[in-house]
Amino acid sequence: MTHSDAEPPPPPARGAASDASPAGGDPRRWSYVVLVFLTLGAGAMDAVAFLALGGVFTANMTGNLILVALVGGENWQIRVIRSGLACVIFSIGVFIGFKVPDRGRANESWPWAATRLLWICLALHVAFLAGWILCDAAPGPTPTLLLIAVAACAMGLQVAAARRVNVAGITTTFVTGTLASLLQSLASRRSADTARRAVIVLALATGALCASLVLHLAPLWAGAVPLLFTILAPVTVVTRLRPRGPRRPRRPRTGTGG
């Protein structure tokens, strides 16, 4: 009863835990589930981009930086342009994502700004799918650049959204650091977050596998695979975490004399 007496009254207390997960259980667990869906989507998007948009990445910028620096080979100038475009647009997306103000209340497990960024990412995925279908899954040079730009921007915004959550240092578009942390945990026999990191690594490969299979069997719908994975992220946020927007302070009522 002593702890209960020390808690703030019910109205102020709703801003901390109940807004994050009123009926969804552990908010940290559901935040991790959202990151898994985003990682699946990133793997799928990279597979589509690499196999159908000229051998570039739209999520893994490490690979793109190498491709930009590779001089020589067949049509290497085109590869450099496409990889460079992906790097620039991705960076712009990350920068814009971090500039979005987080006007939600403190101590929320899922920040309001991250939810806003996920909806923008979802809109970009829809635009990507629309362009992909309009090009009949075989975009020409100019549509290819446009699709790369849309996908890279979505991935950049996704990175900014995931970094605001900070679950076990997990990233959703590149897993080199996550893989290194996983192997470090295994080498030191520390079980903390080992399973979570392993799932993230597998999720990236699984997303890429799913997209590549669809691209081989039904190319027109390959652009829908990243969207299907990504749409599960904001849906999980809304149904399980339910972060609310910023609360405007109420103005005190002023009595008017009769």
mmCIF file of C-alpha atoms in Angstrom, residues 40-53 58 121-139 147 150-151 154-155 207-208 210-231:
data_model
loop_
_atom_site.group_PDB
_atom_site.id
_atom_site.type_symbol
_atom_site.label_atom_id
_atom_site.label_comp_id
_atom_site.label_asym_id
_atom_site.label_seq_id
_atom_site.Cartn_x
_atom_site.Cartn_y
_atom_site.Cartn_z
ATOM 1 C CA LEU A 40 11.118 -8.744 -43.052
ATOM 2 C CA GLY A 41 9.961 -5.832 -45.187
ATOM 3 C CA ALA A 42 13.491 -4.477 -45.542
ATOM 4 C CA GLY A 43 14.811 -7.844 -46.681
ATOM 5 C CA ALA A 44 11.997 -8.158 -49.200
ATOM 6 C CA MET A 45 12.572 -4.653 -50.548
ATOM 7 C CA ASP A 46 16.301 -5.226 -50.948
ATOM 8 C CA ALA A 47 15.630 -8.459 -52.846
ATOM 9 C CA VAL A 48 13.269 -6.733 -55.275
ATOM 10 C CA ALA A 49 15.665 -3.830 -55.754
ATOM 11 C CA PHE A 50 18.725 -6.004 -56.277
ATOM 12 C CA LEU A 51 17.082 -8.479 -58.640
ATOM 13 C CA ALA A 52 14.821 -6.139 -60.603
ATOM 14 C CA LEU A 53 16.157 -2.591 -60.234
ATOM 15 C CA THR A 58 17.547 0.267 -51.040
ATOM 16 C CA CYS A 121 6.717 4.484 -44.862
ATOM 17 C CA LEU A 122 3.559 2.541 -45.589
ATOM 18 C CA ALA A 123 2.366 5.235 -48.003
ATOM 19 C CA LEU A 124 5.703 5.057 -49.828
ATOM 20 C CA HIS A 125 5.399 1.276 -50.068
ATOM 21 C CA VAL A 126 1.964 1.712 -51.626
ATOM 22 C CA ALA A 127 3.444 4.197 -54.116
ATOM 23 C CA PHE A 128 6.217 1.718 -54.909
ATOM 24 C CA LEU A 129 3.712 -1.057 -55.560
ATOM 25 C CA ALA A 130 1.608 1.206 -57.774
ATOM 26 C CA GLY A 131 4.645 2.166 -59.839
ATOM 27 C CA TRP A 132 5.767 -1.441 -60.023
ATOM 28 C CA ILE A 133 2.393 -2.565 -61.360
ATOM 29 C CA LEU A 134 2.179 0.339 -63.826
ATOM 30 C CA CYS A 135 5.576 -0.720 -65.192
ATOM 31 C CA ASP A 136 4.324 -4.308 -65.472
ATOM 32 C CA ALA A 137 7.214 -5.462 -63.243
ATOM 33 C CA ALA A 138 9.700 -4.410 -65.924
ATOM 34 C CA PRO A 139 10.578 -0.752 -65.335
ATOM 35 C CA LEU A 147 11.289 3.277 -57.813
ATOM 36 C CA VAL A 150 10.779 5.802 -53.359
ATOM 37 C CA ALA A 151 12.058 2.562 -51.813
ATOM 38 C CA ALA A 154 10.908 4.483 -47.180
ATOM 39 C CA MET A 155 13.864 2.539 -45.803
ATOM 40 C CA GLY A 207 12.030 -11.446 -46.266
ATOM 41 C CA ALA A 208 14.533 -11.554 -49.106
ATOM 42 C CA CYS A 210 9.989 -14.579 -49.927
ATOM 43 C CA ALA A 211 10.361 -11.646 -52.304
ATOM 44 C CA SER A 212 12.770 -13.486 -54.588
ATOM 45 C CA LEU A 213 10.433 -16.478 -54.832
ATOM 46 C CA VAL A 214 7.454 -14.284 -55.691
ATOM 47 C CA LEU A 215 9.590 -12.379 -58.193
ATOM 48 C CA HIS A 216 10.403 -15.688 -59.873
ATOM 49 C CA LEU A 217 6.888 -17.136 -59.789
ATOM 50 C CA ALA A 218 4.666 -14.054 -60.127
ATOM 51 C CA PRO A 219 6.788 -10.964 -60.901
ATOM 52 C CA LEU A 220 3.864 -8.536 -60.954
ATOM 53 C CA TRP A 221 3.168 -9.180 -57.266
ATOM 54 C CA ALA A 222 6.745 -9.101 -56.045
ATOM 55 C CA GLY A 223 6.352 -5.410 -55.230
ATOM 56 C CA ALA A 224 3.559 -6.312 -52.816
ATOM 57 C CA VAL A 225 5.754 -8.496 -50.592
ATOM 58 C CA PRO A 226 7.556 -5.601 -48.827
ATOM 59 C CA LEU A 227 4.201 -3.856 -48.392
ATOM 60 C CA LEU A 228 2.555 -6.914 -46.831
ATOM 61 C CA PHE A 229 5.322 -7.271 -44.264
ATOM 62 C CA THR A 230 5.536 -3.557 -43.535
ATOM 63 C CA ILE A 231 1.801 -3.039 -43.075
#
